[in-house]
PDB file of C-alpha atoms in Angstrom:
ATOM      1  CA  UNK T 179       0.000   0.000   0.000  1.00  0.00           C
ATOM      2  CA  UNK T 180       1.460   3.392  -1.004  1.00  0.00           C
ATOM      3  CA  UNK T 181       0.447   5.058   2.252  1.00  0.00           C
ATOM      4  CA  UNK T 182       2.840   2.760   4.128  1.00  0.00           C
ATOM      5  CA  UNK T 183       5.743   3.979   2.030  1.00  0.00           C
ATOM      6  CA  UNK T 184       5.108   7.543   3.129  1.00  0.00           C
ATOM      7  CA  UNK T 185       5.063   6.628   6.799  1.00  0.00           C
ATOM      8  CA  UNK T 186       8.807   5.855   6.932  1.00  0.00           C
ATOM      9  CA  UNK T 187      10.873   8.652   8.404  1.00  0.00           C
ATOM     10  CA  UNK T 188      13.276  10.350   6.049  1.00  0.00           C
ATOM     11  CA  UNK T 189      16.871  11.041   6.963  1.00  0.00           C
ATOM     12  CA  UNK T 190      19.523  13.277   5.664  1.00  0.00           C
ATOM     13  CA  UNK T 191      22.676  11.478   4.501  1.00  0.00           C
ATOM     14  CA  UNK T 192      24.596  13.376   7.187  1.00  0.00           C
ATOM     15  CA  UNK T 193      22.500  11.546   9.812  1.00  0.00           C
ATOM     16  CA  UNK T 194      23.580   8.110   8.570  1.00  0.00           C
ATOM     17  CA  UNK T 195      26.625   6.483  10.150  1.00  0.00           C
ATOM     18  CA  UNK T 196      28.482   3.502   8.759  1.00  0.00           C
ATOM     19  CA  UNK T 197      29.329   1.281  11.725  1.00  0.00           C
ATOM     20  CA  UNK T 198      30.486  -1.918  10.080  1.00  0.00           C
ATOM     21  CA  UNK T 199      31.388  -3.715   6.872  1.00  0.00           C
ATOM     22  CA  UNK T 200      30.097  -7.277   6.547  1.00  0.00           C
ATOM     23  CA  UNK T 201      32.239 -10.089   5.154  1.00  0.00           C
ATOM     24  CA  UNK T 202      32.679  -9.762   1.388  1.00  0.00           C
ATOM     25  CA  UNK T 203      30.496  -6.614   1.213  1.00  0.00           C
ATOM     26  CA  UNK T 204      33.267  -4.821  -0.698  1.00  0.00           C
ATOM     27  CA  UNK T 205      34.919  -7.873  -2.246  1.00  0.00           C
ATOM     28  CA  UNK T 206      36.032  -7.689  -5.836  1.00  0.00           C
ATOM     29  CA  UNK T 207      35.644  -3.922  -6.195  1.00  0.00           C
ATOM     30  CA  UNK T 208      38.513  -2.249  -8.034  1.00  0.00           C
ATOM     31  CA  UNK T 209      39.291   0.442  -5.475  1.00  0.00           C
ATOM     32  CA  UNK T 210      42.963   1.227  -4.923  1.00  0.00           C
ATOM     33  CA  UNK T 211      42.307   3.086  -1.667  1.00  0.00           C
ATOM     34  CA  UNK T 212      40.049   2.091   1.218  1.00  0.00           C
ATOM     35  CA  UNK T 213      38.952   4.865   3.602  1.00  0.00           C
ATOM     36  CA  UNK T 214      37.612   3.737   6.977  1.00  0.00           C
ATOM     37  CA  UNK T 215      35.706   6.429   8.880  1.00  0.00           C
ATOM     38  CA  UNK T 216      35.784   6.914  12.625  1.00  0.00           C
ATOM     39  CA  UNK T 217      32.360   5.304  13.059  1.00  0.00           C
ATOM     40  CA  UNK T 218      33.345   1.840  11.751  1.00  0.00           C
ATOM     41  CA  UNK T 219      33.795  -0.682  14.558  1.00  0.00           C
ATOM     42  CA  UNK T 220      33.462  -3.968  12.613  1.00  0.00           C
ATOM     43  CA  UNK T 221      35.136  -5.099   9.408  1.00  0.00           C
ATOM     44  CA  UNK T 222      34.633  -8.567   7.912  1.00  0.00           C
ATOM     45  CA  UNK T 223      37.010 -10.337   5.524  1.00  0.00           C
ATOM     46  CA  UNK T 224      37.265  -8.803   2.056  1.00  0.00           C
ATOM     47  CA  UNK T 225      38.915  -9.799  -1.237  1.00  0.00           C
ATOM     48  CA  UNK T 226      40.152  -6.527  -2.749  1.00  0.00           C
ATOM     49  CA  UNK T 227      42.678  -7.379  -5.500  1.00  0.00           C
ATOM     50  CA  UNK T 228      43.355  -3.755  -6.543  1.00  0.00           C
ATOM     51  CA  UNK T 229      43.840  -2.385  -3.015  1.00  0.00           C
ATOM     52  CA  UNK T 230      47.100  -0.467  -2.495  1.00  0.00           C
ATOM     53  CA  UNK T 231      46.281   1.939   0.352  1.00  0.00           C
ATOM     54  CA  UNK T 232      44.240   1.827   3.533  1.00  0.00           C
ATOM     55  CA  UNK T 233      43.392   5.058   5.331  1.00  0.00           C
ATOM     56  CA  UNK T 234      41.744   5.052   8.767  1.00  0.00           C
ATOM     57  CA  UNK T 235      40.309   8.169  10.366  1.00  0.00           C
ATOM     58  CA  UNK T 236      42.480   9.236  13.314  1.00  0.00           C
ATOM     59  CA  UNK T 237      39.398   9.315  15.544  1.00  0.00           C
ATOM     60  CA  UNK T 238      38.644   5.621  14.954  1.00  0.00           C
ATOM     61  CA  UNK T 239      38.953   3.867  18.324  1.00  0.00           C
ATOM     62  CA  UNK T 240      39.023   0.329  16.883  1.00  0.00           C
ATOM     63  CA  UNK T 241      41.065   0.335  13.660  1.00  0.00           C
ATOM     64  CA  UNK T 242      44.446   1.723  12.662  1.00  0.00           C
ATOM     65  CA  UNK T 243      47.098   1.145  10.024  1.00  0.00           C
ATOM     66  CA  UNK T 244      50.689   0.167  10.628  1.00  0.00           C
ATOM     67  CA  UNK T 245      53.018   0.219   7.621  1.00  0.00           C
ATOM     68  CA  UNK T 246      49.946   0.373   5.386  1.00  0.00           C
ATOM     69  CA  UNK T 247      48.283  -2.722   6.887  1.00  0.00           C
ATOM     70  CA  UNK T 248      44.890  -2.632   8.631  1.00  0.00           C
ATOM     71  CA  UNK T 249      44.784  -3.737  12.282  1.00  0.00           C
ATOM     72  CA  UNK T 250      42.148  -3.698  14.996  1.00  0.00           C
ATOM     73  CA  UNK T 251      42.844  -3.128  18.652  1.00  0.00           C
ATOM     74  CA  UNK T 252      42.005  -5.744  21.255  1.00  0.00           C
ATOM     75  CA  UNK T 253      41.117  -5.214  24.885  1.00  0.00           C
ATOM     76  CA  UNK T 254      44.755  -5.815  25.782  1.00  0.00           C
ATOM     77  CA  UNK T 255      46.616  -2.577  25.163  1.00  0.00           C
ATOM     78  CA  UNK T 256      49.581  -4.077  23.311  1.00  0.00           C
ATOM     79  CA  UNK T 257      47.772  -6.815  21.321  1.00  0.00           C
ATOM     80  CA  UNK T 258      46.303  -6.363  17.833  1.00  0.00           C
ATOM     81  CA  UNK T 259      44.504  -8.299  15.102  1.00  0.00           C
ATOM     82  CA  UNK T 260      45.834  -8.138  11.542  1.00  0.00           C
ATOM     83  CA  UNK T 261      42.658  -7.481   9.547  1.00  0.00           C
ATOM     84  CA  UNK T 262      43.734  -6.716   5.972  1.00  0.00           C
ATOM     85  CA  UNK T 263      46.952  -6.532   3.973  1.00  0.00           C
ATOM     86  CA  UNK T 264      46.566  -4.440   0.788  1.00  0.00           C
ATOM     87  CA  UNK T 265      46.498  -7.056  -2.000  1.00  0.00           C
ATOM     88  CA  UNK T 266      48.195  -4.814  -4.577  1.00  0.00           C
ATOM     89  CA  UNK T 267      50.884  -3.442  -2.219  1.00  0.00           C
ATOM     90  CA  UNK T 268      54.351  -3.167  -3.764  1.00  0.00           C
ATOM     91  CA  UNK T 269      56.247  -5.086  -1.049  1.00  0.00           C
ATOM     92  CA  UNK T 270      57.509  -8.592  -1.795  1.00  0.00           C
ATOM     93  CA  UNK T 271      57.929  -9.516   1.871  1.00  0.00           C
ATOM     94  CA  UNK T 272      56.114  -8.785   5.100  1.00  0.00           C
ATOM     95  CA  UNK T 273      56.970  -9.588   8.709  1.00  0.00           C
ATOM     96  CA  UNK T 274      53.888  -9.702  10.887  1.00  0.00           C
ATOM     97  CA  UNK T 275      54.496  -7.417  13.896  1.00  0.00           C
ATOM     98  CA  UNK T 276      55.285  -9.073  17.229  1.00  0.00           C
ATOM     99  CA  UNK T 277      52.220  -7.472  18.886  1.00  0.00           C
ATOM    100  CA  UNK T 278      49.832  -9.336  16.548  1.00  0.00           C
ATOM    101  CA  UNK T 279      47.723 -11.969  18.322  1.00  0.00           C
ATOM    102  CA  UNK T 280      45.451 -12.926  15.438  1.00  0.00           C
ATOM    103  CA  UNK T 281      45.436 -13.042  11.652  1.00  0.00           C
ATOM    104  CA  UNK T 282      41.845 -12.533  10.477  1.00  0.00           C
ATOM    105  CA  UNK T 283      40.023 -14.385   7.720  1.00  0.00           C
ATOM    106  CA  UNK T 284      41.126 -13.230   4.248  1.00  0.00           C
ATOM    107  CA  UNK T 285      43.738 -10.911   5.742  1.00  0.00           C
ATOM    108  CA  UNK T 286      46.077 -11.892   2.909  1.00  0.00           C
ATOM    109  CA  UNK T 287      43.598 -12.441   0.062  1.00  0.00           C
ATOM    110  CA  UNK T 288      44.869 -12.380  -3.532  1.00  0.00           C
ATOM    111  CA  UNK T 289      48.146 -10.711  -2.593  1.00  0.00           C
ATOM    112  CA  UNK T 290      49.708 -10.017  -5.974  1.00  0.00           C
ATOM    113  CA  UNK T 291      53.344  -9.180  -5.211  1.00  0.00           C
ATOM    114  CA  UNK T 292      53.864 -10.649  -1.761  1.00  0.00           C
ATOM    115  CA  UNK T 293      56.247 -13.589  -1.943  1.00  0.00           C
ATOM    116  CA  UNK T 294      57.490 -13.982   1.641  1.00  0.00           C
ATOM    117  CA  UNK T 295      55.441 -13.866   4.821  1.00  0.00           C
ATOM    118  CA  UNK T 296      57.021 -14.218   8.273  1.00  0.00           C
ATOM    119  CA  UNK T 297      54.904 -15.130  11.304  1.00  0.00           C
ATOM    120  CA  UNK T 298      56.492 -14.203  14.637  1.00  0.00           C
ATOM    121  CA  UNK T 299      55.898 -15.161  18.250  1.00  0.00           C
ATOM    122  CA  UNK T 300      52.719 -13.915  19.870  1.00  0.00           C
ATOM    123  CA  UNK T 301      50.229 -15.099  17.263  1.00  0.00           C
ATOM    124  CA  UNK T 302      47.534 -17.051  19.076  1.00  0.00           C
ATOM    125  CA  UNK T 303      45.051 -17.554  16.247  1.00  0.00           C
ATOM    126  CA  UNK T 304      45.236 -17.876  12.477  1.00  0.00           C
ATOM    127  CA  UNK T 305      41.702 -17.791  11.037  1.00  0.00           C
ATOM    128  CA  UNK T 306      40.442 -20.000   8.237  1.00  0.00           C
ATOM    129  CA  UNK T 307      41.568 -18.688   4.841  1.00  0.00           C
ATOM    130  CA  UNK T 308      43.829 -16.091   6.488  1.00  0.00           C
ATOM    131  CA  UNK T 309      46.271 -16.456   3.589  1.00  0.00           C
ATOM    132  CA  UNK T 310      44.130 -17.059   0.508  1.00  0.00           C
ATOM    133  CA  UNK T 311      45.954 -16.517  -2.744  1.00  0.00           C
ATOM    134  CA  UNK T 312      46.888 -18.120  -6.014  1.00  0.00           C
ATOM    135  CA  UNK T 313      48.459 -14.972  -7.389  1.00  0.00           C
ATOM    136  CA  UNK T 314      52.040 -16.153  -6.927  1.00  0.00           C
ATOM    137  CA  UNK T 315      54.066 -18.810  -5.075  1.00  0.00           C
ATOM    138  CA  UNK T 316      54.714 -17.915  -1.453  1.00  0.00           C
ATOM    139  CA  UNK T 317      57.326 -18.677   1.173  1.00  0.00           C
ATOM    140  CA  UNK T 318      55.801 -18.698   4.643  1.00  0.00           C
ATOM    141  CA  UNK T 319      58.163 -18.772   7.611  1.00  0.00           C
ATOM    142  CA  UNK T 320      56.885 -19.850  11.016  1.00  0.00           C
ATOM    143  CA  UNK T 321      59.453 -17.928  13.058  1.00  0.00           C
ATOM    144  CA  UNK T 322      57.937 -18.488  16.471  1.00  0.00           C
ATOM    145  CA  UNK T 323      58.889 -20.456  19.558  1.00  0.00           C
ATOM    146  CA  UNK T 324      55.302 -21.026  20.657  1.00  0.00           C
ATOM    147  CA  UNK T 325      52.803 -22.268  18.083  1.00  0.00           C
ATOM    148  CA  UNK T 326      49.405 -20.560  17.823  1.00  0.00           C
ATOM    149  CA  UNK T 327      46.709 -22.251  19.875  1.00  0.00           C
ATOM    150  CA  UNK T 328      44.220 -22.078  17.008  1.00  0.00           C
ATOM    151  CA  UNK T 329      44.750 -22.493  13.271  1.00  0.00           C
ATOM    152  CA  UNK T 330      41.599 -22.502  11.168  1.00  0.00           C
ATOM    153  CA  UNK T 331      40.846 -24.963   8.419  1.00  0.00           C
ATOM    154  CA  UNK T 332      42.551 -23.957   5.167  1.00  0.00           C
ATOM    155  CA  UNK T 333      44.317 -21.120   6.991  1.00  0.00           C
ATOM    156  CA  UNK T 334      46.899 -21.173   4.194  1.00  0.00           C
ATOM    157  CA  UNK T 335      44.749 -21.693   1.111  1.00  0.00           C
ATOM    158  CA  UNK T 336      47.206 -21.249  -1.708  1.00  0.00           C
ATOM    159  CA  UNK T 337      44.830 -22.650  -4.316  1.00  0.00           C
ATOM    160  CA  UNK T 338      47.269 -24.890  -6.134  1.00  0.00           C
ATOM    161  CA  UNK T 339      49.917 -22.260  -6.767  1.00  0.00           C
ATOM    162  CA  UNK T 340      53.179 -23.992  -7.583  1.00  0.00           C
ATOM    163  CA  UNK T 341      56.362 -23.510  -5.605  1.00  0.00           C
ATOM    164  CA  UNK T 342      54.913 -22.743  -2.171  1.00  0.00           C
ATOM    165  CA  UNK T 343      57.380 -23.339   0.669  1.00  0.00           C
ATOM    166  CA  UNK T 344      56.746 -23.485   4.425  1.00  0.00           C
ATOM    167  CA  UNK T 345      59.644 -22.997   6.830  1.00  0.00           C
ATOM    168  CA  UNK T 346      59.633 -24.112  10.461  1.00  0.00           C
ATOM    169  CA  UNK T 347      62.334 -23.552  13.101  1.00  0.00           C
ATOM    170  CA  UNK T 348      62.407 -27.242  13.893  1.00  0.00           C
ATOM    171  CA  UNK T 349      60.650 -30.567  13.445  1.00  0.00           C
ATOM    172  CA  UNK T 350      59.023 -29.976  16.831  1.00  0.00           C
ATOM    173  CA  UNK T 351      57.500 -26.696  15.593  1.00  0.00           C
ATOM    174  CA  UNK T 352      56.176 -28.433  12.483  1.00  0.00           C
ATOM    175  CA  UNK T 353      54.689 -31.202  14.632  1.00  0.00           C
ATOM    176  CA  UNK T 354      53.086 -28.659  16.985  1.00  0.00           C
ATOM    177  CA  UNK T 355      51.421 -26.851  14.076  1.00  0.00           C
ATOM    178  CA  UNK T 356      50.380 -30.181  12.522  1.00  0.00           C
ATOM    179  CA  UNK T 357      48.764 -31.215  15.801  1.00  0.00           C
ATOM    180  CA  UNK T 358      46.662 -28.041  15.790  1.00  0.00           C
ATOM    181  CA  UNK T 359      45.824 -28.187  12.081  1.00  0.00           C
ATOM    182  CA  UNK T 360      46.191 -31.697  10.601  1.00  0.00           C
ATOM    183  CA  UNK T 361      46.261 -30.346   7.015  1.00  0.00           C
ATOM    184  CA  UNK T 362      49.939 -29.562   7.608  1.00  0.00           C
ATOM    185  CA  UNK T 363      50.621 -33.257   8.060  1.00  0.00           C
ATOM    186  CA  UNK T 364      49.221 -33.860   4.563  1.00  0.00           C
ATOM    187  CA  UNK T 365      51.355 -31.555   2.443  1.00  0.00           C
ATOM    188  CA  UNK T 366      49.193 -32.232  -0.632  1.00  0.00           C
ATOM    189  CA  UNK T 367      46.385 -30.352   1.131  1.00  0.00           C
ATOM    190  CA  UNK T 368      48.419 -27.142   1.254  1.00  0.00           C
TER     191      UNK T 368
END
């Protein structure tokens, strides 16, 4: 009934506030720059193959960038979650900062130039499909003394890319990771 349509309140665009971005809501857009306003407090995994730059409003209490990578703050002051690495960034290697406790789903999706990824101590969780790329072969170094307590299924989904290499400090480290995520025991699954 047309009368019902007129009963909805109208709002000015200045009254609307973006508070979150659902998983894959922006995926596959060709934007080179992502601007996150101060009002955004949730950001789901995205596949943004053209993304080179991430800009977060200084007033945002949840998100920030560090060396061009999107992070979210946790309740612990010195612990952060790696949310999104710009897929089209120029760097060929990236060392995940020591204060990172989690790598979010699709954090490294379709990374075009990244060839080497180093995971350091302090990471407690690696989400499913955290590293999801077939763009190029990758070398992933597990440079930690304590394995994460949680590694999601297909956390390193390299989609059949040839030449992928995983480095571990020792056989014990490999066995610890394999115990958490059995796919590592079956190398054909990687």
